[in-house]
PDB file of C-alpha atoms and ligand atoms in Angstrom:
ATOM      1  CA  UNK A 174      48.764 -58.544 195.177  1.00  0.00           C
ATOM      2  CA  UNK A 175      51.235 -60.114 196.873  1.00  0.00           C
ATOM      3  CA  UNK A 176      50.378 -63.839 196.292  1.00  0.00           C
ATOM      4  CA  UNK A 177      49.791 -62.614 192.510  1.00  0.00           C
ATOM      5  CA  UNK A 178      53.217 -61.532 191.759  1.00  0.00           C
ATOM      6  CA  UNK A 179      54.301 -64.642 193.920  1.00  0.00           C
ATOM      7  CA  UNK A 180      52.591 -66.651 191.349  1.00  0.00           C
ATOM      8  CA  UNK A 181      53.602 -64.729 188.921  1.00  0.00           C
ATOM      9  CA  UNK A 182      57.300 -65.439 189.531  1.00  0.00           C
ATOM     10  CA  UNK A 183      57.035 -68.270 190.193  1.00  0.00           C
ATOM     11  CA  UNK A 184      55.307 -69.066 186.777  1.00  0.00           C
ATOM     12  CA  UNK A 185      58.072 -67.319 185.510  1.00  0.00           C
ATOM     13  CA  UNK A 186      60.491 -69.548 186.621  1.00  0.00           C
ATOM     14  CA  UNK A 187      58.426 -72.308 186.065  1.00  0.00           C
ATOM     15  CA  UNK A 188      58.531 -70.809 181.892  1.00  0.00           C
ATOM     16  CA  UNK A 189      62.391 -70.766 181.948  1.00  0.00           C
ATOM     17  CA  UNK A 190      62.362 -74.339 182.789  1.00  0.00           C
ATOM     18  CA  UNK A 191      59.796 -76.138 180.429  1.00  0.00           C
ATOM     19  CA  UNK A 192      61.168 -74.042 177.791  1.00  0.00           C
ATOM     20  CA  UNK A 193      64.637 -76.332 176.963  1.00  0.00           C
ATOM     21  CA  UNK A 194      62.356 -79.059 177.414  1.00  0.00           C
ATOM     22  CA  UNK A 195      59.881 -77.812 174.578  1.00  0.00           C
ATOM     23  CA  UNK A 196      62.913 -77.162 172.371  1.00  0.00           C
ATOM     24  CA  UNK A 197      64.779 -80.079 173.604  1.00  0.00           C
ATOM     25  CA  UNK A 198      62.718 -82.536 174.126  1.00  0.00           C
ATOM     26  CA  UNK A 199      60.731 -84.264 177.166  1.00  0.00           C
ATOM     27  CA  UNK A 200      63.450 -85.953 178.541  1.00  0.00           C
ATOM     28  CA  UNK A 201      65.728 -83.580 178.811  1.00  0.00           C
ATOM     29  CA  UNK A 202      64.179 -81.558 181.403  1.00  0.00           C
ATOM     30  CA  UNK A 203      66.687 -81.712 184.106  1.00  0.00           C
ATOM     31  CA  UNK A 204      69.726 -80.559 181.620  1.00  0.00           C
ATOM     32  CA  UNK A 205      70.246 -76.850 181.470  1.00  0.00           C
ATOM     33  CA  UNK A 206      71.586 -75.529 178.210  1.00  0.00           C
ATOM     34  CA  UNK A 207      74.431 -73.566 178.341  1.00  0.00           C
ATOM     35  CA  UNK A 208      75.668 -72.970 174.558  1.00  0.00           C
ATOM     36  CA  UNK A 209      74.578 -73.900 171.132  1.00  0.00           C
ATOM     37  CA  UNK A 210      77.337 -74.742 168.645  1.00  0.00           C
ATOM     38  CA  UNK A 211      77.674 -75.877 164.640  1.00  0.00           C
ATOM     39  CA  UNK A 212      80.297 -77.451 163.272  1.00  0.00           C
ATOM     40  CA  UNK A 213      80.963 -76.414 160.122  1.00  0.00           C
ATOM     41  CA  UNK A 214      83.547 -78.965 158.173  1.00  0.00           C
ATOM     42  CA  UNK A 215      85.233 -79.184 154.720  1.00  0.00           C
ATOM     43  CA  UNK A 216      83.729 -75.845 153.070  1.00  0.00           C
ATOM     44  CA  UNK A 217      86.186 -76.367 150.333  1.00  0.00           C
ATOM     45  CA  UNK A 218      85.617 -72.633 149.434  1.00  0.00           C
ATOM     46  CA  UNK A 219      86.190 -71.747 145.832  1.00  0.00           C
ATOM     47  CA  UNK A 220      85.049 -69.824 143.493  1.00  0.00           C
ATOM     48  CA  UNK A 221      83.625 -73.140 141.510  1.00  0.00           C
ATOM     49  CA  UNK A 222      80.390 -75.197 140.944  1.00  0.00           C
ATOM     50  CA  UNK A 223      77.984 -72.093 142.785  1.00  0.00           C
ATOM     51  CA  UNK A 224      80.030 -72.779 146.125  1.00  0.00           C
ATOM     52  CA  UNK A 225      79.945 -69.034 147.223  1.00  0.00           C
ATOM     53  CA  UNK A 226      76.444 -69.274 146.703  1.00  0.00           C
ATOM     54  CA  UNK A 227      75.947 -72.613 148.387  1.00  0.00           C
ATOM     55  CA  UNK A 228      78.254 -71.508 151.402  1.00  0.00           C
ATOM     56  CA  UNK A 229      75.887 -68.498 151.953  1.00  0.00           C
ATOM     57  CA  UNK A 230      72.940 -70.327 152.603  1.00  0.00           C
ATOM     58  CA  UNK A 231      74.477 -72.769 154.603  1.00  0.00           C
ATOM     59  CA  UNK A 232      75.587 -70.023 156.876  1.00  0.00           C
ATOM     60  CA  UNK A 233      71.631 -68.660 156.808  1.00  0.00           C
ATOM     61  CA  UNK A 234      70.672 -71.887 157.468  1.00  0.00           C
ATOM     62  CA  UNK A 235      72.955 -71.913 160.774  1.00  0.00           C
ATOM     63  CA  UNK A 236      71.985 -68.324 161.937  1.00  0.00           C
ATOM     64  CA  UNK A 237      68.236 -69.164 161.074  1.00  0.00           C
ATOM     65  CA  UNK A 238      68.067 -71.907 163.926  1.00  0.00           C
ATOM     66  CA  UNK A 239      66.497 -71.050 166.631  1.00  0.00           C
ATOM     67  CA  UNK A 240      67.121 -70.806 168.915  1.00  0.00           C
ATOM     68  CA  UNK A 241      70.204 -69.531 167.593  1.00  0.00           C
ATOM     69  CA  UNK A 242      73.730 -71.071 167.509  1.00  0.00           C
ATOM     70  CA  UNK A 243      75.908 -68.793 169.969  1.00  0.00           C
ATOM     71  CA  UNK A 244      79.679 -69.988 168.312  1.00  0.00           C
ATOM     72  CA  UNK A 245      80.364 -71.737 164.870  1.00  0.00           C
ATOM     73  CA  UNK A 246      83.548 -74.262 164.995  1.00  0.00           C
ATOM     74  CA  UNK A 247      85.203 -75.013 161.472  1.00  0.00           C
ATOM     75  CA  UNK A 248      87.000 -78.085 161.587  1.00  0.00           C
ATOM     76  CA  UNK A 249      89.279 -77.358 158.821  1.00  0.00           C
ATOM     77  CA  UNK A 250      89.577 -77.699 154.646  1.00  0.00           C
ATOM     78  CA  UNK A 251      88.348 -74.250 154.949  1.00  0.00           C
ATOM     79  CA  UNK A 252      89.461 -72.994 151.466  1.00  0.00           C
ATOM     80  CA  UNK A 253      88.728 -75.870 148.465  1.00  0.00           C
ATOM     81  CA  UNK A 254      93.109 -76.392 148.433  1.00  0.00           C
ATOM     82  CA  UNK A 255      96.485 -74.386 148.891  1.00  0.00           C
ATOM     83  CA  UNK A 256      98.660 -78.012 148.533  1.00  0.00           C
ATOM     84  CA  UNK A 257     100.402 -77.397 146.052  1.00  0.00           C
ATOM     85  CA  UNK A 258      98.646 -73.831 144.050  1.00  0.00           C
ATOM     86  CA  UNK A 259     100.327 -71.188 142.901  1.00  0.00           C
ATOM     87  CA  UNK A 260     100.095 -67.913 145.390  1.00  0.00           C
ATOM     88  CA  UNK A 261      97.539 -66.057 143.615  1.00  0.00           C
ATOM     89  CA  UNK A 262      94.923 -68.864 143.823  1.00  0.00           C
ATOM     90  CA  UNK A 263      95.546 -69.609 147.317  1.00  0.00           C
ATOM     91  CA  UNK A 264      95.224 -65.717 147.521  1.00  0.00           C
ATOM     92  CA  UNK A 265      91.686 -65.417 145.892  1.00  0.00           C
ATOM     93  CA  UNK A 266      90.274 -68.584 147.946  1.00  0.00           C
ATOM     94  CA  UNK A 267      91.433 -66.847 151.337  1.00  0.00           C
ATOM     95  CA  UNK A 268      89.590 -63.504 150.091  1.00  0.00           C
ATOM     96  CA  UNK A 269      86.356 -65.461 149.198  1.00  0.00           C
ATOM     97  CA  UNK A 270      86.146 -66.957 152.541  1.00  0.00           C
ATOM     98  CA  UNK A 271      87.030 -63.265 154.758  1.00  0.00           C
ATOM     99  CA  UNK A 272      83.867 -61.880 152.407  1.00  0.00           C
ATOM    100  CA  UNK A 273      81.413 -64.361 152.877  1.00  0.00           C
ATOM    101  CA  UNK A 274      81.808 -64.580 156.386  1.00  0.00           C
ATOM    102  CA  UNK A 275      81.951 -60.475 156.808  1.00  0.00           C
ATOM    103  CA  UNK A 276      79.058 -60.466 154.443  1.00  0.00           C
ATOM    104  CA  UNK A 277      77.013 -63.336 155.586  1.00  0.00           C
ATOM    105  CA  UNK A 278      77.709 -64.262 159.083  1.00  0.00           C
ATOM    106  CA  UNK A 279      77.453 -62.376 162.146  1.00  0.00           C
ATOM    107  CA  UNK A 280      78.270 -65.663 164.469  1.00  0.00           C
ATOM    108  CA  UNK A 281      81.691 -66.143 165.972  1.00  0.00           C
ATOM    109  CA  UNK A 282      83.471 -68.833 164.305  1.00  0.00           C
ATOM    110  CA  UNK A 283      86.947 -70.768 165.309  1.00  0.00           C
ATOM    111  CA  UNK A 284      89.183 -72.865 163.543  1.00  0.00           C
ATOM    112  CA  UNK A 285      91.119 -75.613 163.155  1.00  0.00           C
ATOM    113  CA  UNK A 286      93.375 -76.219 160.143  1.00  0.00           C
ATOM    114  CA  UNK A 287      92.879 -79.411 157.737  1.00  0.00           C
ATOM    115  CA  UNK A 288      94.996 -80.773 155.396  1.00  0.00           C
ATOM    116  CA  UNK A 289      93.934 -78.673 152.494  1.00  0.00           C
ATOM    117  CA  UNK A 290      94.814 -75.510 154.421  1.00  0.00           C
ATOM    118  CA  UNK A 291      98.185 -76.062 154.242  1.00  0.00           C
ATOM    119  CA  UNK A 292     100.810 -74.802 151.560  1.00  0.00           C
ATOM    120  CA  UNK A 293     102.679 -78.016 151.351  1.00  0.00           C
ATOM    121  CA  UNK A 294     105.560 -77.282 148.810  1.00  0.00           C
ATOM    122  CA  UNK A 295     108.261 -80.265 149.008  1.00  0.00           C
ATOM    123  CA  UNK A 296     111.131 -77.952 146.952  1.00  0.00           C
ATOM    124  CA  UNK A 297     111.017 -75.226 148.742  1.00  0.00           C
ATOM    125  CA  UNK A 298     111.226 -76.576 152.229  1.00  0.00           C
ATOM    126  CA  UNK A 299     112.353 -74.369 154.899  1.00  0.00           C
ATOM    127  CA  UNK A 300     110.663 -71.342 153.718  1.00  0.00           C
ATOM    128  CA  UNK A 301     108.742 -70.055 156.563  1.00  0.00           C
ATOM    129  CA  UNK A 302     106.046 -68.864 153.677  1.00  0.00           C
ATOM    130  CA  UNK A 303     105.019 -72.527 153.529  1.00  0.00           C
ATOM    131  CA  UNK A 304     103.435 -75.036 155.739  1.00  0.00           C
ATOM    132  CA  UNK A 305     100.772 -73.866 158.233  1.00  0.00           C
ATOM    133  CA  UNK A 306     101.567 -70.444 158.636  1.00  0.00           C
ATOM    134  CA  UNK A 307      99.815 -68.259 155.494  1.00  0.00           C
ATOM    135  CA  UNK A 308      96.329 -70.077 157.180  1.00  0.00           C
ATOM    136  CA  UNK A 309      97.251 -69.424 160.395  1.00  0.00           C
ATOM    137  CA  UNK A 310      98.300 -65.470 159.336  1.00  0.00           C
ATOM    138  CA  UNK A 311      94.997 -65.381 157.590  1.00  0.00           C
ATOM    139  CA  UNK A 312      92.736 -66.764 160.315  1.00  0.00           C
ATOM    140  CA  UNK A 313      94.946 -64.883 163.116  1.00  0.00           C
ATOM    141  CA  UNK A 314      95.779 -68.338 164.849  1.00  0.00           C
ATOM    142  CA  UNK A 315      99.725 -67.976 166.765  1.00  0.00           C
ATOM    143  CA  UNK A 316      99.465 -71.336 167.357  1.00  0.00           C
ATOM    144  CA  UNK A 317      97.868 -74.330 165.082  1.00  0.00           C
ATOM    145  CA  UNK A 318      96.560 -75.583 168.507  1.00  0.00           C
ATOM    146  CA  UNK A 319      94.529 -73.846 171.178  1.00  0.00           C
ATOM    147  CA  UNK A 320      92.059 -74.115 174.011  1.00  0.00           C
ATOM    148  CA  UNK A 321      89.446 -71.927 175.394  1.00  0.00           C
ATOM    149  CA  UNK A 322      86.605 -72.035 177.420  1.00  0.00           C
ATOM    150  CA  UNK A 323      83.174 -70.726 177.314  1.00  0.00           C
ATOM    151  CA  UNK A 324      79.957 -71.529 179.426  1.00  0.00           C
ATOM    152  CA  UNK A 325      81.603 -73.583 181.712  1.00  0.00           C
ATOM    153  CA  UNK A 326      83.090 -75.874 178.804  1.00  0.00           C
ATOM    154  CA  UNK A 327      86.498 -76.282 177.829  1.00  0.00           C
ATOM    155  CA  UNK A 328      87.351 -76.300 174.517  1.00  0.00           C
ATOM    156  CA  UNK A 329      90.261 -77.814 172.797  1.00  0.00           C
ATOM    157  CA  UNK A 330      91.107 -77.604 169.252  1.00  0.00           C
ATOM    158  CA  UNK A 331      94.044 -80.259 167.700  1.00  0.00           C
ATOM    159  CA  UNK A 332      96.427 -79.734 164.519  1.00  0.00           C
ATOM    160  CA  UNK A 333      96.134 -83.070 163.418  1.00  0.00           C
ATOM    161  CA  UNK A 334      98.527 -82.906 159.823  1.00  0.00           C
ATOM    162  CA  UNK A 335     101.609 -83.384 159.895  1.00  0.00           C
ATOM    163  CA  UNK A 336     104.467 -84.644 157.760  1.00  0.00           C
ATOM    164  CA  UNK A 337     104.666 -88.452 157.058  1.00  0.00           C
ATOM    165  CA  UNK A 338     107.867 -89.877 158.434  1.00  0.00           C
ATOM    166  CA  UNK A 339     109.367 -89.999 154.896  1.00  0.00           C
ATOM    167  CA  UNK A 340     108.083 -86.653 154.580  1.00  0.00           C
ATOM    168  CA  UNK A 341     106.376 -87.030 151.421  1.00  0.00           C
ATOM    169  CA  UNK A 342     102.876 -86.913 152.957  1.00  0.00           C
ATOM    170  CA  UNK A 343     100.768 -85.955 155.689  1.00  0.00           C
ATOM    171  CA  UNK A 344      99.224 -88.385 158.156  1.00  0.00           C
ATOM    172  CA  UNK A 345      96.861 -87.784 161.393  1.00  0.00           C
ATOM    173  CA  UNK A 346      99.153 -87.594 164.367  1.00  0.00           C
ATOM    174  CA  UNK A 347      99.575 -84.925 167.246  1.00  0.00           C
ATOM    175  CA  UNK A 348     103.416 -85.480 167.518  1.00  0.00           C
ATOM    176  CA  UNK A 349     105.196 -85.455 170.847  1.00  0.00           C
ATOM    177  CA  UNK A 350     104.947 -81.535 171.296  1.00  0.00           C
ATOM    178  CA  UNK A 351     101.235 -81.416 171.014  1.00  0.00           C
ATOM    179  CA  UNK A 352     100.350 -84.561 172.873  1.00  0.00           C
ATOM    180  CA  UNK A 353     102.122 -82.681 175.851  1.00  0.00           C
ATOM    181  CA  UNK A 354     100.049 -79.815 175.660  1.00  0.00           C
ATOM    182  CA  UNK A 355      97.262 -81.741 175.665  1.00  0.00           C
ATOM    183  CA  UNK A 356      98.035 -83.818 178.722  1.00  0.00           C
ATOM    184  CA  UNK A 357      98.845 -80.192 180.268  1.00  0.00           C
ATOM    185  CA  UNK A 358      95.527 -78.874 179.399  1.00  0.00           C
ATOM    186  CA  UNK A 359      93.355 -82.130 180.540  1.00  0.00           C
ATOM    187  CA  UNK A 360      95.320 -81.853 183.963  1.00  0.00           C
ATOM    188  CA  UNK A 361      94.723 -78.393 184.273  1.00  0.00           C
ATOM    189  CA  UNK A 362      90.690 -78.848 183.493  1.00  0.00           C
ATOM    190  CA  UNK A 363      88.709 -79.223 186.639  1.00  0.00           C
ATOM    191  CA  UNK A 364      87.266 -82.292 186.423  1.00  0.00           C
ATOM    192  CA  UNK A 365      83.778 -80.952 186.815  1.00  0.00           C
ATOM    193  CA  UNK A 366      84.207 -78.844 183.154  1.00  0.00           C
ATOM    194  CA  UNK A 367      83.304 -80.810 180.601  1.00  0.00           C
ATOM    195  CA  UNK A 368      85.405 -80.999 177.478  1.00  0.00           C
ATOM    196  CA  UNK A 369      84.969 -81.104 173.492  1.00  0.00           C
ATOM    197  CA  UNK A 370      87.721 -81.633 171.564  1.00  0.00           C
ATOM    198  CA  UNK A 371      87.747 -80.791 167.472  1.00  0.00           C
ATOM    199  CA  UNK A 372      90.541 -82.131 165.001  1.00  0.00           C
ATOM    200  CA  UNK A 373      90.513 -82.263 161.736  1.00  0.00           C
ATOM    201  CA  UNK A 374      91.130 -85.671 161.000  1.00  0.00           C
ATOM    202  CA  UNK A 375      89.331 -88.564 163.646  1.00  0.00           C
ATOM    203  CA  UNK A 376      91.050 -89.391 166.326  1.00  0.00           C
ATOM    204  CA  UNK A 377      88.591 -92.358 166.252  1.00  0.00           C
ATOM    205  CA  UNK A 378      85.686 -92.940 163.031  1.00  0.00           C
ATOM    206  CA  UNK A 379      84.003 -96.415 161.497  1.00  0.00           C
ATOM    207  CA  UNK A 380      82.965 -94.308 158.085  1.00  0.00           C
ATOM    208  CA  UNK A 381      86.871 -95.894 156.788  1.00  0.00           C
ATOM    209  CA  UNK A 382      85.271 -99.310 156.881  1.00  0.00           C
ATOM    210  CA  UNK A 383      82.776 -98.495 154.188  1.00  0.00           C
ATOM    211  CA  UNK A 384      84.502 -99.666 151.040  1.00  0.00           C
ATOM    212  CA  UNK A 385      83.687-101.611 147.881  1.00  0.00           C
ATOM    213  CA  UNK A 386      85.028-104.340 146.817  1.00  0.00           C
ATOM    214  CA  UNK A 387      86.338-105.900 149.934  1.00  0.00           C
ATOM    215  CA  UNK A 388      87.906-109.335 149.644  1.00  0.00           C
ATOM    216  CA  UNK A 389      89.385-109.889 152.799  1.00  0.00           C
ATOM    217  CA  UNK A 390      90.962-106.891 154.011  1.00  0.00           C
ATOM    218  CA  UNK A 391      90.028-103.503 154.977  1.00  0.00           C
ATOM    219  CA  UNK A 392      92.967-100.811 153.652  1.00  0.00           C
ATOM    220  CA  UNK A 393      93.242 -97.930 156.358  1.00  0.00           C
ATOM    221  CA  UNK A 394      95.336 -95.105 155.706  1.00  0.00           C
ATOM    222  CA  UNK A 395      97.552 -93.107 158.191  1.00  0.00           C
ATOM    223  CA  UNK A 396      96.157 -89.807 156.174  1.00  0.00           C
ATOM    224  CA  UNK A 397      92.632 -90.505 156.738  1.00  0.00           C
ATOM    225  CA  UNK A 398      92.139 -91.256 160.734  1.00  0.00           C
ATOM    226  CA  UNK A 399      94.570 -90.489 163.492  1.00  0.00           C
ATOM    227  CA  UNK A 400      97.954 -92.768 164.118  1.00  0.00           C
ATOM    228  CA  UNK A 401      97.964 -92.133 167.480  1.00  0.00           C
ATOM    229  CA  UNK A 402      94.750 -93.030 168.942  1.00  0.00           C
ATOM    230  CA  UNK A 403      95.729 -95.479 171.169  1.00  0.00           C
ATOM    231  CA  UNK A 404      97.516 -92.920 172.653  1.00  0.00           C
ATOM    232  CA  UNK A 405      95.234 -90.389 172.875  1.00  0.00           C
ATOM    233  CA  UNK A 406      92.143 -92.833 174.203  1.00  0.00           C
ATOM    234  CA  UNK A 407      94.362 -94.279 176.624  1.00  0.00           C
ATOM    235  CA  UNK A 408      94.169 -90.202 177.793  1.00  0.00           C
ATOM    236  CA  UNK A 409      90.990 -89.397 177.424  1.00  0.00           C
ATOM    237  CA  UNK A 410      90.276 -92.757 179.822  1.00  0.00           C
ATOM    238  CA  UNK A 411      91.798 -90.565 182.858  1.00  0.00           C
ATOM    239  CA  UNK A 412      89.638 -87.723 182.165  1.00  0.00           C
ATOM    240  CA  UNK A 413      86.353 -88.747 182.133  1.00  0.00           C
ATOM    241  CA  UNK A 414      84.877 -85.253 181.589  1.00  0.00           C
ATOM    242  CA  UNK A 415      86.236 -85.387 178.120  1.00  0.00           C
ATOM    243  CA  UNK A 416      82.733 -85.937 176.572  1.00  0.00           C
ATOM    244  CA  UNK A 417      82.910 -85.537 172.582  1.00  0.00           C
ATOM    245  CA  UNK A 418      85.233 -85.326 169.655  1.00  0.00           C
ATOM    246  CA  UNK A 419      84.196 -83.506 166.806  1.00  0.00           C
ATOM    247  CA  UNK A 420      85.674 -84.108 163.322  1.00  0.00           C
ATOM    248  CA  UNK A 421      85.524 -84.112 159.291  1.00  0.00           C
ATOM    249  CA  UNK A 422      87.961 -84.799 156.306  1.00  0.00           C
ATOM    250  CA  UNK A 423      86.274 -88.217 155.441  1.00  0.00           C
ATOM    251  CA  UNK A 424      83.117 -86.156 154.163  1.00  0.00           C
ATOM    252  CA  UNK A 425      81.120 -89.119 155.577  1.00  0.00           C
ATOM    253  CA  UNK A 426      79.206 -88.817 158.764  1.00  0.00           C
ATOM    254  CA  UNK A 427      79.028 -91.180 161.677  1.00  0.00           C
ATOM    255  CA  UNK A 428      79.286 -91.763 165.711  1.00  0.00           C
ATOM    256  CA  UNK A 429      81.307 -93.597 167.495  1.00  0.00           C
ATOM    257  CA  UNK A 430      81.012 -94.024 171.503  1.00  0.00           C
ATOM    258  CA  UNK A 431      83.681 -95.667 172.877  1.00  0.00           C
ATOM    259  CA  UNK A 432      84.661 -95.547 177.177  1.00  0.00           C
ATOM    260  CA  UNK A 433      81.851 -92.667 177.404  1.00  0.00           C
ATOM    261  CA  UNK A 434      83.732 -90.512 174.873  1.00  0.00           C
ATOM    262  CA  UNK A 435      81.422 -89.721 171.621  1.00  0.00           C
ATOM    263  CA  UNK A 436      83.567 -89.461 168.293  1.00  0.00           C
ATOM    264  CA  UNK A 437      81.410 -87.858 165.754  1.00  0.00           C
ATOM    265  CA  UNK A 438      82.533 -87.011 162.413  1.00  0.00           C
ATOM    266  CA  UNK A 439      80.522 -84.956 160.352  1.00  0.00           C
ATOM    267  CA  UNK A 440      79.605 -84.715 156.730  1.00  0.00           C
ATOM    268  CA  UNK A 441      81.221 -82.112 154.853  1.00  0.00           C
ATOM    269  CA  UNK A 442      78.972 -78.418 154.054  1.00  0.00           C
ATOM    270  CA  UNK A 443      80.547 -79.066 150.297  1.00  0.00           C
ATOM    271  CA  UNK A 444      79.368 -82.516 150.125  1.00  0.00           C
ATOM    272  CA  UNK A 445      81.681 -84.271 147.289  1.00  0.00           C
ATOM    273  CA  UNK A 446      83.501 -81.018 146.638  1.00  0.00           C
ATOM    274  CA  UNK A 447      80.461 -79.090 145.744  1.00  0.00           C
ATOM    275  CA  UNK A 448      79.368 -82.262 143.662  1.00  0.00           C
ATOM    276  CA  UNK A 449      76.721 -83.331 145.616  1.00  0.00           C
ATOM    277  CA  UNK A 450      76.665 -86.312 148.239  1.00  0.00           C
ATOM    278  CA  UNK A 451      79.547 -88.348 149.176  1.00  0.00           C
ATOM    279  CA  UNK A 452      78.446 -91.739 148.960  1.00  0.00           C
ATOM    280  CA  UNK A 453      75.157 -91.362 151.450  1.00  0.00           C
ATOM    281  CA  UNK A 454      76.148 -88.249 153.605  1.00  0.00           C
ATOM    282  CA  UNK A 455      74.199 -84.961 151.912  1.00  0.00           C
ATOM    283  CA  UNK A 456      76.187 -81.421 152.335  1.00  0.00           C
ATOM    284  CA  UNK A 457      75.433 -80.425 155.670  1.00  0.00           C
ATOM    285  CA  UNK A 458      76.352 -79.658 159.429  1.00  0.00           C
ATOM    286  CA  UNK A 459      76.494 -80.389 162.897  1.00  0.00           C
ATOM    287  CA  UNK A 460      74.237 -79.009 165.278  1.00  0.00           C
ATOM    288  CA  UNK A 461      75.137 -79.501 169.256  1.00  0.00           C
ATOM    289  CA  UNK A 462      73.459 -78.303 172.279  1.00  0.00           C
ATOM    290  CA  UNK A 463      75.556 -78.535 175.278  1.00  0.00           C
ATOM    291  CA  UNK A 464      74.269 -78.570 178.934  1.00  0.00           C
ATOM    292  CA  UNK A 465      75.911 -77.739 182.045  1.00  0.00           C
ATOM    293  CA  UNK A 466      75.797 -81.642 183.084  1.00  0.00           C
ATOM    294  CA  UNK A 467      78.449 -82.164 180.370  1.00  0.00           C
ATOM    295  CA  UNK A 468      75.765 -84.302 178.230  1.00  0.00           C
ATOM    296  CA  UNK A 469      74.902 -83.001 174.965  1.00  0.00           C
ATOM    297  CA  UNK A 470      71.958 -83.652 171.924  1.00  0.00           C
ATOM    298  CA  UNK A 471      73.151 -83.300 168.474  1.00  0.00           C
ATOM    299  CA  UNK A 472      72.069 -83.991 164.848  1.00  0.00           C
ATOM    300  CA  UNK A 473      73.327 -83.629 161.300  1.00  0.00           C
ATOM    301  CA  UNK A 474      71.531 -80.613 159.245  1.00  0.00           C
ATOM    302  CA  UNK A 475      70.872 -80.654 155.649  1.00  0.00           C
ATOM    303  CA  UNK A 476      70.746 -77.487 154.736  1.00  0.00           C
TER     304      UNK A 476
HETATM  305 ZN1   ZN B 789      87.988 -82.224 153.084  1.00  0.00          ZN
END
């Protein structure tokens, strides 16, 4: 009896093992899996082209992996746009995204803000009704950056939009504020938790290099990848337990490792704006297992 349930426990334990590697695969038998995550990105929710519809089954699609994704991250362009709409439409996209997600999903989700999600209004600058803080009121947020951790990772979500110098339009920066925090938070990390960071816009992406028509120049702009990533790599390079950067906006994805850090930006869940693919990335999501060694797997789902 007692060798029996010796065995028994022992096969028990011996289960609990193999099964990450079975789900996992073969090589991954020494990692143990602490959380399961999607990143959601670009939703571009609005009542348009079927995209409540759409949005729906992407979040079945999520909640029908198994096993089953513990936290959703949105990276930001969470409603289709607020730029420069009138109240009432920003209104309606807000209270098509709270029903969905009552409705449809019963996963915790966080948030950063993208571009889109903010109520840019040059004439009426000032007003604390514009800028960040109707998205931020709507998705509870006090601050357009946070951190928090959860299964022994730390996680750090960026604001990445701000105000061009001229102030006419927004480019990918953390300004000085920000970058502060962020040097406050990576010295506060024990260096044994790893960390994944999510912006909105890369801090670091090669999908800006796929153009037509080049002659002999590639045109970047400060809008579509982050100004100050010298800066913030030249960070990340003292804190080598900052492991992966998730982001979106270019609705193209890719993966960039560079000094052990993986950049990935992900394809958007509207595709081209509910029109399909943009260029050859297909509407879909991130999907990121995350073990207690601070390595990860990870793959782009069609859904
Ligand atoms: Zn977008």
């Amino acid at each position: 009896m007692k060798r029996r349930s010796v065995l028994k426990s022992i096969g028990g334990i011996g289960g609990l093992l193999l099964a990450p590697s079975i789900s996992f695969g073969a090589s991954s038998h020494e990692k143990r899996p602490v959380l399961r995550i999607a990143h959601l990105t670009d939703v571009h929710l609005k009542n348009h082209l079927d995209a409540p519809a759409r949005y729906a089954r992407c979040l079945h699609h999520v909640q029908q992996q198994s096993p089953k994704a513990d936290l959703i991250l949105n990276g930001g362009d969470i409603v289709f746009d607020m730029n420069k709409e009138q109240l009432n439409t920003i209104n309606e996209q807000w209270k098509l995204t709270h029903h969905i997600l009552q409705q449809e999903c019963s996963i915790p989700v966080k948030y950063c803000l993208g571009n889109h999600d903010i109520w840019w209004d040059e004439n009426n600058k000032g007003q604390a009704i514009y800028g960040k803080q109707y998205a931020m009121d709507q998705l509870h947020l006090s601050n357009p950056y946070y951190s928090f951790s959860k299964n022994g990772w730390k996680f750090i979500l960026l604001d990445s939009v701000h105000l061009d110098i001229d102030g006419t339009w927004y480019i990918g920066k953390l300004g000085d504020a920000q970058f502060n925090w962020l040097e406050n938070e990576l010295k506060n990390t024990p260096s044994n938790v790893p960390v994944l960071i999510m912006s909105h816009i890369p801090i670091l992406t090669a999908t800006l290099m796929i153009e037509d028509d080049i002659v002999n120049k590639w045109q970047m702009l400060g809008g579509d990848m982050h100004t100050d990533t010298a800066k913030i790599i030249k960070l990340f390079y003292q804190y080598p337990n900052v492991k992966l950067c998730l982001s979106g906006h270019i609705h193209l994805r890719d993966k960039v490792v560079y000094n052990g850090v993986t950049y990935i930006c992900n394809g958007a869940v509207s595709g081209a704006w509910w029109n399909g693919n943009k260029r050859e990335t297909a509407p879909g999501y991130g999907l990121l297992d995350l073990y207690a060694d601070g390595t990860f797997d990870e793959s782009y789902v069609n859904y």
